[in-house]
Amino acid sequence: MQQVNGFRVVITGKGGVGKTTLTSCLARLLGQRGVKVLAADEDPQMNLPYALGMPPRQAAAIVPLSQNPDYIEEKTGARPGKSFGALFRLNPVVDDVVERFGVHVDDNLDLLVMGTVVQAAAGCLCSENVLLDSVLNYLALREEEAILLDTQAGVEHFGRALAKGFSQCLVVSDLSFNALAVARHAAELARELGIARIHLVVNRYRDEVRDKLQRFAEATGTNTDRLFDVIHTLPGESRFEDLEPDVTRILGQESAYVAALEGLADDMLAFERQRQDPSAADLKQEGSEG
Ligand SMILES: Nc1ncnc2c1ncn2[C@@H]1O[C@H](COP(=O)(O)OP(=O)(O)OP(=O)(O)O)[C@@H](O)[C@H]1O
Ligand SMILES: [Mg+2]
């Protein structure tokens, strides 16, 4: 396989639509294809370690960066909660963060649990936020890995440094009006931030995807073709219920979900190859119709 340099993907969408399931399966799948992956968890609920199959005791012991006052103080000079009025470093150097806090999952996969600051006010300038923003900026500089950032529900986190260096956004949704409305908002923000390829990933689809999307587009005046560069569909996978929390075990099995995920991974990698080397083969325009 033609190698692809590091790239960064943010996974977003309404609560419960399948972001963490997708992130974990995609992380393993890319790893199996020889891509070095760093999966980053920005959700305060920290589901990703479990979804990646980490033993529950080990997963429960992970302390997210946002709740590591010693590291935050070491780097920013201010202890969380005590930073009001204090002087702290706005651009701390955090190039040791993966080495110190990354968890080795397998040969091609590491995990970094970041956590999210509970926002007192949007863009609050407290030492936790400064630290997490610096970590995101630092991740954007790592050349060797594909970084998959699983996020909490909603789109609030897009306001910060998060999108810097992120070339792709997977907007996960089901076909409900509410989920599509969140997806639309997320895609608009991702566009504004200059993320180059925005995927709509319709998860657990049941029937006519195009019809439902069209109905949503007409009702809301949305141009889905302009909003999303590509639309993928992932079928419902009843075995997830039995496999939970380690849903990545589905990769060893015959599954329409996995087959569709392969198509999504193909698309992402083809895009990156072309972005990194525009003289490379033309990008496939169609998404995977699982
Ligand atoms: N394609 C699918 N088929 C069947 N079940 C699925 C599918 N995708 C996800 N699920 C199930 O849906 C539930 C929610 O999935 P998941 O935790 O990945 O969503 P999420 O978007 O990360 O949620 P949250 O917003 O709470 O972080 C889980 O029980 C998961 O196993
Ligand atoms: Mg999740």
Short mmCIF file of C-alpha atoms and ligand atoms in Angstrom, two decimals:
data_model
loop_
_atom_site.label_atom_id
_atom_site.label_comp_id
_atom_site.label_asym_id
_atom_site.label_seq_id
_atom_site.Cartn_x
_atom_site.Cartn_y
_atom_site.Cartn_z
CA MET A 1 0.00 0.00 0.00
CA GLN A 2 1.23 3.48 -0.80
CA GLN A 3 2.13 5.08 2.50
CA VAL A 4 0.32 8.13 3.69
CA ASN A 5 1.77 10.65 6.12
CA GLY A 6 0.04 11.67 9.28
CA PHE A 7 -3.36 13.34 9.14
CA ARG A 8 -6.03 14.41 11.58
CA VAL A 9 -9.70 13.60 11.67
CA VAL A 10 -12.32 14.89 14.08
CA ILE A 11 -15.45 12.79 14.68
CA THR A 12 -18.53 14.70 15.73
CA GLY A 13 -22.34 14.49 15.84
CA LYS A 14 -25.32 14.36 18.15
CA GLY A 15 -25.24 12.26 21.31
CA GLY A 16 -25.54 8.51 20.90
CA VAL A 17 -25.32 8.40 17.10
CA GLY A 18 -22.31 6.06 17.07
CA LYS A 19 -19.24 8.32 17.17
CA THR A 20 -17.22 6.27 19.63
CA THR A 21 -18.12 2.98 17.94
CA LEU A 22 -17.01 4.41 14.60
CA THR A 23 -13.83 5.96 16.01
CA SER A 24 -12.73 2.76 17.72
CA CYS A 25 -13.47 0.47 14.77
CA LEU A 26 -11.85 2.87 12.33
CA ALA A 27 -8.78 3.21 14.55
CA ARG A 28 -8.32 -0.56 14.61
CA LEU A 29 -9.04 -0.92 10.92
CA LEU A 30 -6.48 1.73 9.93
CA GLY A 31 -4.02 0.10 12.29
CA GLN A 32 -4.57 -3.25 10.59
CA ARG A 33 -3.78 -1.55 7.30
CA GLY A 34 -0.41 -0.48 8.66
CA VAL A 35 -1.32 3.12 9.48
CA LYS A 36 -0.01 4.36 12.83
CA VAL A 37 -3.00 5.69 14.73
CA LEU A 38 -3.36 7.87 17.78
CA ALA A 39 -6.95 7.79 19.01
CA ALA A 40 -7.72 10.79 21.18
CA ASP A 41 -10.72 10.98 23.48
CA GLU A 42 -12.11 14.42 24.11
CA ASP A 43 -15.34 13.18 25.67
CA PRO A 44 -15.50 13.63 29.44
CA GLN A 45 -17.37 10.32 29.62
CA MET A 46 -14.25 8.53 28.36
CA ASN A 47 -15.92 5.68 26.49
CA LEU A 48 -13.16 5.23 23.95
CA PRO A 49 -10.75 3.14 26.07
CA TYR A 50 -13.54 0.60 26.68
CA ALA A 51 -14.62 0.60 23.04
CA LEU A 52 -11.03 -0.12 22.03
CA GLY A 53 -11.12 -3.21 24.17
CA MET A 54 -8.98 -2.02 27.03
CA PRO A 55 -9.58 -4.14 30.16
CA PRO A 56 -12.22 -2.24 32.16
CA ARG A 57 -10.00 -1.91 35.28
CA GLN A 58 -7.19 -0.43 33.23
CA ALA A 59 -9.60 1.88 31.40
CA ALA A 60 -11.17 3.04 34.66
CA ALA A 61 -7.73 3.96 36.01
CA ILE A 62 -6.96 6.40 33.21
CA VAL A 63 -6.87 10.01 34.33
CA PRO A 64 -7.73 12.43 31.51
CA LEU A 65 -5.32 15.30 30.97
CA SER A 66 -8.00 17.80 31.90
CA GLN A 67 -8.10 16.27 35.38
CA ASN A 68 -4.39 16.08 35.91
CA PRO A 69 -3.63 19.18 37.98
CA ASP A 70 0.05 18.31 38.34
CA TYR A 71 0.65 18.17 34.61
CA ILE A 72 -1.45 21.27 33.99
CA GLU A 73 0.51 23.17 36.62
CA GLU A 74 3.83 21.84 35.40
CA LYS A 75 3.11 23.04 31.90
CA THR A 76 1.11 26.23 32.37
CA GLY A 77 2.50 27.34 35.71
CA ALA A 78 -1.01 27.56 37.19
CA ARG A 79 -2.93 24.98 39.14
CA PRO A 80 -6.56 24.48 38.00
CA GLY A 81 -9.00 26.28 40.24
CA LYS A 82 -6.26 28.53 41.50
CA SER A 83 -5.49 30.19 38.21
CA PHE A 84 -7.83 33.13 38.63
CA GLY A 85 -5.75 36.24 38.40
CA ALA A 86 -2.58 34.18 38.14
CA LEU A 87 -0.06 34.54 35.37
CA PHE A 88 0.35 31.44 33.32
CA ARG A 89 2.06 30.39 30.14
CA LEU A 90 -0.31 30.66 27.18
CA ASN A 91 1.70 28.43 24.85
CA PRO A 92 3.22 25.72 26.99
CA VAL A 93 5.38 23.13 25.28
CA VAL A 94 3.59 19.79 25.57
CA ASP A 95 5.64 17.64 23.22
CA ASP A 96 6.01 14.99 25.91
CA VAL A 97 2.28 14.44 26.26
CA VAL A 98 1.91 11.26 24.18
CA GLU A 99 5.07 9.74 25.59
CA ARG A 100 3.94 10.35 29.16
CA PHE A 101 0.21 9.83 28.94
CA GLY A 102 -0.40 7.86 25.77
CA VAL A 103 -1.65 4.33 26.39
CA HIS A 104 -0.34 1.61 24.13
CA VAL A 105 -3.25 -0.40 22.71
CA ASP A 106 -1.41 -2.41 20.07
CA ASP A 107 1.57 -2.04 17.74
CA ASN A 108 -0.15 0.51 15.53
CA LEU A 109 -2.53 2.09 17.99
CA ASP A 110 -2.08 4.44 20.93
CA LEU A 111 -4.71 6.23 22.93
CA LEU A 112 -4.62 9.65 24.55
CA VAL A 113 -7.44 10.54 26.91
CA MET A 114 -7.74 14.29 26.98
CA GLY A 115 -11.09 14.97 28.59
CA THR A 116 -12.90 18.24 28.22
CA VAL A 117 -12.99 21.26 30.40
CA VAL A 118 -16.44 22.02 31.69
CA GLN A 119 -16.81 25.46 30.24
CA ALA A 120 -17.59 28.19 32.74
CA ALA A 121 -17.83 30.56 29.81
CA ALA A 122 -17.19 29.97 26.13
CA GLY A 123 -13.48 30.19 25.41
CA CYS A 124 -12.72 30.57 29.12
CA LEU A 125 -9.07 31.30 29.62
CA CYS A 126 -8.26 28.91 32.42
CA SER A 127 -5.21 26.71 32.71
CA GLU A 128 -7.11 23.51 31.77
CA ASN A 129 -8.27 25.04 28.50
CA VAL A 130 -4.85 26.45 27.73
CA LEU A 131 -3.34 23.01 28.28
CA LEU A 132 -5.87 21.17 26.08
CA ASP A 133 -5.58 23.73 23.31
CA SER A 134 -1.82 23.37 23.42
CA VAL A 135 -2.16 19.60 23.22
CA LEU A 136 -4.42 19.89 20.17
CA ASN A 137 -1.99 22.29 18.53
CA TYR A 138 0.84 19.92 19.31
CA LEU A 139 -1.04 16.90 17.89
CA ALA A 140 -1.39 18.83 14.64
CA LEU A 141 2.40 18.80 14.37
CA ARG A 142 2.84 15.06 14.67
CA GLU A 143 3.80 13.87 11.23
CA GLU A 144 3.69 10.13 11.53
CA GLU A 145 0.24 9.29 12.78
CA ALA A 146 -3.37 9.40 11.81
CA ILE A 147 -5.06 11.16 14.70
CA LEU A 148 -8.71 10.31 15.26
CA LEU A 149 -10.36 12.65 17.74
CA ASP A 150 -13.56 11.34 19.29
CA THR A 151 -15.55 14.22 20.71
CA GLN A 152 -18.41 14.75 23.07
CA ALA A 153 -21.87 15.22 21.66
CA GLY A 154 -22.61 18.53 20.04
CA VAL A 155 -20.43 21.08 18.35
CA GLU A 156 -19.30 23.41 21.13
CA HIS A 157 -15.72 22.17 21.06
CA PHE A 158 -15.32 23.45 17.52
CA GLY A 159 -14.85 26.94 18.90
CA ARG A 160 -11.33 26.31 20.05
CA ALA A 161 -7.98 25.32 18.62
CA LEU A 162 -9.37 21.92 17.80
CA ALA A 163 -9.65 22.27 14.07
CA LYS A 164 -6.16 23.56 13.49
CA GLY A 165 -4.38 20.98 11.40
CA PHE A 166 -7.45 18.78 11.03
CA SER A 167 -8.03 17.93 7.40
CA GLN A 168 -11.13 15.77 7.71
CA CYS A 169 -14.31 15.74 9.73
CA LEU A 170 -16.61 12.77 10.10
CA VAL A 171 -20.05 14.06 10.96
CA VAL A 172 -22.00 11.09 12.29
CA SER A 173 -25.78 11.12 12.22
CA ASP A 174 -28.84 8.95 12.04
CA LEU A 175 -31.73 10.01 9.84
CA SER A 176 -33.73 11.76 12.55
CA PHE A 177 -34.40 15.44 12.06
CA ASN A 178 -32.62 16.39 15.28
CA ALA A 179 -29.46 14.46 14.53
CA LEU A 180 -29.34 15.87 11.01
CA ALA A 181 -29.80 19.38 12.38
CA VAL A 182 -26.77 18.87 14.65
CA ALA A 183 -24.89 17.39 11.71
CA ARG A 184 -25.69 20.41 9.60
CA HIS A 185 -24.47 22.80 12.28
CA ALA A 186 -21.28 20.78 12.79
CA ALA A 187 -20.56 20.68 9.08
CA GLU A 188 -21.07 24.42 8.74
CA LEU A 189 -18.63 25.07 11.57
CA ALA A 190 -16.13 22.61 10.16
CA ARG A 191 -16.37 24.38 6.81
CA GLU A 192 -15.84 27.77 8.44
CA LEU A 193 -12.74 26.40 10.13
CA GLY A 194 -11.38 25.30 6.79
CA ILE A 195 -11.52 21.54 7.27
CA ALA A 196 -10.99 20.26 3.77
CA ARG A 197 -13.10 17.11 3.59
CA ILE A 198 -16.38 16.82 5.41
CA HIS A 199 -18.02 13.42 5.45
CA LEU A 200 -21.56 12.75 6.46
CA VAL A 201 -21.68 9.28 7.96
CA VAL A 202 -25.25 8.05 8.22
CA ASN A 203 -25.14 5.36 10.87
CA ARG A 204 -27.67 2.59 11.50
CA TYR A 205 -29.59 3.51 8.41
CA ARG A 206 -32.70 1.50 7.75
CA ASP A 207 -34.39 2.65 4.61
CA GLU A 208 -34.08 5.23 1.89
CA VAL A 209 -31.21 7.46 2.90
CA ARG A 210 -31.45 9.76 -0.10
CA ASP A 211 -35.20 10.37 0.37
CA LYS A 212 -34.83 11.21 4.02
CA LEU A 213 -31.87 13.48 3.38
CA GLN A 214 -33.77 15.22 0.65
CA ARG A 215 -36.74 15.76 2.93
CA PHE A 216 -34.45 17.26 5.56
CA ALA A 217 -32.75 19.42 2.95
CA GLU A 218 -36.07 20.75 1.67
CA ALA A 219 -37.49 21.39 5.12
CA THR A 220 -34.43 23.32 6.24
CA GLY A 221 -33.18 24.85 3.02
CA THR A 222 -29.94 22.91 3.29
CA ASN A 223 -27.79 22.17 0.29
CA THR A 224 -26.45 18.81 1.45
CA ASP A 225 -24.26 18.41 -1.64
CA ARG A 226 -22.46 21.61 -0.81
CA LEU A 227 -22.36 20.95 2.91
CA PHE A 228 -20.90 17.45 2.67
CA ASP A 229 -18.16 16.35 0.31
CA VAL A 230 -19.21 12.75 0.54
CA ILE A 231 -21.96 10.70 2.15
CA HIS A 232 -21.34 7.25 3.59
CA THR A 233 -23.84 4.86 5.05
CA LEU A 234 -23.18 2.34 7.81
CA PRO A 235 -25.78 -0.34 8.46
CA GLY A 236 -27.12 -1.38 11.83
CA GLU A 237 -25.01 -4.13 13.39
CA SER A 238 -26.98 -6.20 15.91
CA ARG A 239 -23.85 -7.93 17.22
CA PHE A 240 -22.59 -4.70 18.83
CA GLU A 241 -24.99 -5.34 21.68
CA ASP A 242 -23.22 -8.58 22.55
CA LEU A 243 -19.73 -7.29 21.84
CA GLU A 244 -19.99 -4.17 23.96
CA PRO A 245 -17.96 -2.53 25.27
CA ASP A 246 -15.19 -3.96 23.04
CA VAL A 247 -17.00 -3.33 19.76
CA THR A 248 -13.81 -3.53 17.71
CA ARG A 249 -14.04 -7.33 17.87
CA ILE A 250 -16.48 -6.97 14.99
CA LEU A 251 -13.45 -6.49 12.75
CA GLY A 252 -12.63 -10.16 12.89
CA GLN A 253 -16.10 -11.09 11.70
CA GLU A 254 -18.02 -11.01 8.46
CA SER A 255 -20.06 -7.82 8.75
CA ALA A 256 -21.77 -5.33 6.48
CA TYR A 257 -20.79 -2.61 8.98
CA VAL A 258 -17.11 -3.49 8.56
CA ALA A 259 -17.44 -3.67 4.77
CA ALA A 260 -18.89 -0.16 4.75
CA LEU A 261 -16.18 1.02 7.10
CA GLU A 262 -13.55 -0.29 4.68
CA GLY A 263 -15.08 1.98 2.04
CA LEU A 264 -14.94 4.94 4.40
CA ALA A 265 -11.30 4.22 5.21
CA ASP A 266 -10.50 3.94 1.48
CA ASP A 267 -12.04 7.32 0.89
CA MET A 268 -10.19 8.96 3.77
CA LEU A 269 -6.84 7.53 2.73
CA ALA A 270 -7.36 8.39 -0.94
CA PHE A 271 -8.15 11.95 0.05
CA GLU A 272 -5.04 12.21 2.20
CA ARG A 273 -2.81 10.77 -0.50
CA GLN A 274 -4.11 13.30 -2.94
CA ARG A 275 -3.89 16.18 -0.46
CA GLN A 276 -0.34 15.27 0.43
CA ASP A 277 0.67 14.55 -3.16
CA PRO A 278 -1.69 16.25 -5.62
CA SER A 279 -0.06 14.47 -8.55
CA ALA A 280 -1.30 11.12 -7.17
CA ALA A 281 -4.28 9.24 -8.58
CA ASP A 282 -7.59 11.04 -8.86
CA LEU A 283 -9.79 10.95 -5.82
CA LYS A 284 -12.75 8.70 -5.96
CA GLN A 285 -15.79 10.96 -5.87
CA GLU A 286 -18.42 8.51 -4.68
CA GLY A 287 -18.68 7.45 -1.06
CA SER A 288 -19.34 3.94 0.07
CA GLU A 289 -22.95 2.94 -0.03
CA GLY A 290 -22.92 0.25 2.63
N1 LIG B 1 -24.20 0.68 13.35
C1 LIG B 1 -24.68 0.36 14.57
N2 LIG B 1 -25.55 -0.65 14.74
C2 LIG B 1 -26.04 -0.98 15.96
N3 LIG B 1 -25.69 -0.36 17.08
C3 LIG B 1 -24.83 0.67 16.99
C4 LIG B 1 -24.27 1.08 15.74
N4 LIG B 1 -23.43 2.13 15.97
C5 LIG B 1 -23.48 2.36 17.29
N5 LIG B 1 -24.31 1.50 17.92
C6 LIG B 1 -24.66 1.43 19.35
O1 LIG B 1 -25.26 2.67 19.71
C7 LIG B 1 -24.89 3.05 21.01
C8 LIG B 1 -24.25 4.42 20.99
O2 LIG B 1 -23.04 4.34 20.26
P1 LIG B 1 -21.76 5.24 20.61
O3 LIG B 1 -21.43 5.16 22.07
O4 LIG B 1 -20.72 4.87 19.63
O5 LIG B 1 -22.37 6.68 20.29
P2 LIG B 1 -21.72 8.10 20.59
O6 LIG B 1 -22.16 8.97 19.50
O7 LIG B 1 -20.27 7.96 20.84
O8 LIG B 1 -22.46 8.48 21.96
P3 LIG B 1 -22.08 9.70 22.93
O9 LIG B 1 -22.61 10.94 22.29
O10 LIG B 1 -22.80 9.35 24.21
O11 LIG B 1 -20.59 9.72 23.09
C9 LIG B 1 -23.97 1.97 21.53
O12 LIG B 1 -24.72 1.08 22.30
C10 LIG B 1 -23.47 1.28 20.26
O13 LIG B 1 -23.13 -0.07 20.46
MG MG B 2 -19.05 8.65 22.44
#
